[in-house]
Amino acid sequence: MKTIINRIRIRSVVLVLTLLVLIPNLVSCAKKIPFQTSAQVPAARGNVTYCKDKNSNYEIKLQISYLAEPNRLNLLKQRM
């Protein structure tokens, strides 16, 4: 019984230490840029997160929320 409890404690300690090492590395490379509000869709919110990896490639994540339905927008030009 004691060996099972010791294994569980060792696993939890290893998990916590692993998370403490990995989380700062993942968060440190991400740069977040918020979108500015627009007069056309004032409720929309968005941001871009980018990160450069070891091969000098960029990972870009685009998040947008609170967009209006297309039929509720005022279009300046009508399609023919």
PDB file of C-alpha atoms in Angstrom:
ATOM      1  CA  MET A   1       0.000   0.000   0.000  1.00  0.00           C
ATOM      2  CA  LYS A   2       2.813   2.404   0.838  1.00  0.00           C
ATOM      3  CA  THR A   3       4.561   1.732  -2.459  1.00  0.00           C
ATOM      4  CA  ILE A   4       1.413   2.693  -4.395  1.00  0.00           C
ATOM      5  CA  ILE A   5       1.121   5.951  -2.468  1.00  0.00           C
ATOM      6  CA  ASN A   6       4.819   6.690  -3.018  1.00  0.00           C
ATOM      7  CA  ARG A   7       4.462   6.073  -6.775  1.00  0.00           C
ATOM      8  CA  ILE A   8       1.496   8.423  -6.949  1.00  0.00           C
ATOM      9  CA  ARG A   9       3.433  11.120  -5.090  1.00  0.00           C
ATOM     10  CA  ILE A  10       6.478  10.684  -7.331  1.00  0.00           C
ATOM     11  CA  ARG A  11       4.311  10.902 -10.457  1.00  0.00           C
ATOM     12  CA  SER A  12       2.588  14.048  -9.230  1.00  0.00           C
ATOM     13  CA  VAL A  13       5.914  15.684  -8.352  1.00  0.00           C
ATOM     14  CA  VAL A  14       7.359  14.791 -11.768  1.00  0.00           C
ATOM     15  CA  LEU A  15       4.240  16.155 -13.478  1.00  0.00           C
ATOM     16  CA  VAL A  16       4.404  19.446 -11.570  1.00  0.00           C
ATOM     17  CA  LEU A  17       8.112  19.872 -12.287  1.00  0.00           C
ATOM     18  CA  THR A  18       7.576  19.118 -15.979  1.00  0.00           C
ATOM     19  CA  LEU A  19       4.801  21.695 -16.185  1.00  0.00           C
ATOM     20  CA  LEU A  20       6.925  24.285 -14.403  1.00  0.00           C
ATOM     21  CA  VAL A  21       9.648  23.801 -17.004  1.00  0.00           C
ATOM     22  CA  LEU A  22       7.436  23.634 -20.114  1.00  0.00           C
ATOM     23  CA  ILE A  23       4.869  26.373 -19.510  1.00  0.00           C
ATOM     24  CA  PRO A  24       7.291  29.335 -19.442  1.00  0.00           C
ATOM     25  CA  ASN A  25       8.909  28.105 -22.657  1.00  0.00           C
ATOM     26  CA  LEU A  26       5.575  27.897 -24.448  1.00  0.00           C
ATOM     27  CA  VAL A  27       4.328  31.258 -23.238  1.00  0.00           C
ATOM     28  CA  SER A  28       7.563  33.173 -23.729  1.00  0.00           C
ATOM     29  CA  CYS A  29       7.630  32.925 -27.515  1.00  0.00           C
ATOM     30  CA  ALA A  30       4.014  33.989 -28.127  1.00  0.00           C
ATOM     31  CA  LYS A  31       3.412  37.642 -28.950  1.00  0.00           C
ATOM     32  CA  LYS A  32      -0.207  38.806 -28.950  1.00  0.00           C
ATOM     33  CA  ILE A  33      -1.433  41.752 -31.016  1.00  0.00           C
ATOM     34  CA  PRO A  34      -5.073  42.882 -30.592  1.00  0.00           C
ATOM     35  CA  PHE A  35      -7.120  44.142 -33.555  1.00  0.00           C
ATOM     36  CA  GLN A  36      -8.421  47.677 -33.475  1.00  0.00           C
ATOM     37  CA  THR A  37     -12.193  48.182 -33.379  1.00  0.00           C
ATOM     38  CA  SER A  38     -13.917  48.930 -36.658  1.00  0.00           C
ATOM     39  CA  ALA A  39     -16.787  51.291 -37.455  1.00  0.00           C
ATOM     40  CA  GLN A  40     -18.283  48.672 -39.802  1.00  0.00           C
ATOM     41  CA  VAL A  41     -18.428  45.922 -37.148  1.00  0.00           C
ATOM     42  CA  PRO A  42     -17.908  47.645 -33.771  1.00  0.00           C
ATOM     43  CA  ALA A  43     -18.626  44.570 -31.625  1.00  0.00           C
ATOM     44  CA  ALA A  44     -15.976  42.407 -33.311  1.00  0.00           C
ATOM     45  CA  ARG A  45     -12.947  41.429 -31.277  1.00  0.00           C
ATOM     46  CA  GLY A  46      -9.826  39.763 -32.502  1.00  0.00           C
ATOM     47  CA  ASN A  47      -6.150  39.186 -31.989  1.00  0.00           C
ATOM     48  CA  VAL A  48      -3.156  37.668 -33.690  1.00  0.00           C
ATOM     49  CA  THR A  49      -0.637  35.518 -31.837  1.00  0.00           C
ATOM     50  CA  TYR A  50       2.651  34.656 -33.484  1.00  0.00           C
ATOM     51  CA  CYS A  51       5.750  32.739 -32.523  1.00  0.00           C
ATOM     52  CA  LYS A  52       9.059  32.017 -34.254  1.00  0.00           C
ATOM     53  CA  ASP A  53      10.324  28.445 -33.998  1.00  0.00           C
ATOM     54  CA  LYS A  54      13.873  27.084 -34.073  1.00  0.00           C
ATOM     55  CA  ASN A  55      13.815  26.858 -37.907  1.00  0.00           C
ATOM     56  CA  SER A  56      12.942  30.576 -38.223  1.00  0.00           C
ATOM     57  CA  ASN A  57       9.379  29.770 -39.297  1.00  0.00           C
ATOM     58  CA  TYR A  58       6.443  31.714 -37.892  1.00  0.00           C
ATOM     59  CA  GLU A  59       3.337  30.122 -36.422  1.00  0.00           C
ATOM     60  CA  ILE A  60       0.421  32.538 -36.704  1.00  0.00           C
ATOM     61  CA  LYS A  61      -2.911  32.107 -34.906  1.00  0.00           C
ATOM     62  CA  LEU A  62      -5.856  34.351 -35.749  1.00  0.00           C
ATOM     63  CA  GLN A  63      -8.802  34.561 -33.336  1.00  0.00           C
ATOM     64  CA  ILE A  64     -11.913  36.605 -34.137  1.00  0.00           C
ATOM     65  CA  SER A  65     -15.189  36.703 -32.216  1.00  0.00           C
ATOM     66  CA  TYR A  66     -18.463  38.645 -32.059  1.00  0.00           C
ATOM     67  CA  LEU A  67     -18.788  39.083 -35.814  1.00  0.00           C
ATOM     68  CA  ALA A  68     -22.089  40.281 -37.249  1.00  0.00           C
ATOM     69  CA  GLU A  69     -24.166  38.103 -39.522  1.00  0.00           C
ATOM     70  CA  PRO A  70     -23.467  38.930 -43.198  1.00  0.00           C
ATOM     71  CA  ASN A  71     -27.093  39.870 -43.954  1.00  0.00           C
ATOM     72  CA  ARG A  72     -27.049  42.492 -41.159  1.00  0.00           C
ATOM     73  CA  LEU A  73     -24.125  44.443 -42.637  1.00  0.00           C
ATOM     74  CA  ASN A  74     -24.606  47.529 -44.810  1.00  0.00           C
ATOM     75  CA  LEU A  75     -22.817  46.882 -48.073  1.00  0.00           C
ATOM     76  CA  LEU A  76     -21.461  49.904 -49.935  1.00  0.00           C
ATOM     77  CA  LYS A  77     -21.573  48.153 -53.285  1.00  0.00           C
ATOM     78  CA  GLN A  78     -24.272  45.790 -54.442  1.00  0.00           C
ATOM     79  CA  ARG A  79     -23.245  42.709 -56.359  1.00  0.00           C
ATOM     80  CA  MET A  80     -24.473  42.454 -59.928  1.00  0.00           C
TER      81      MET A  80
END
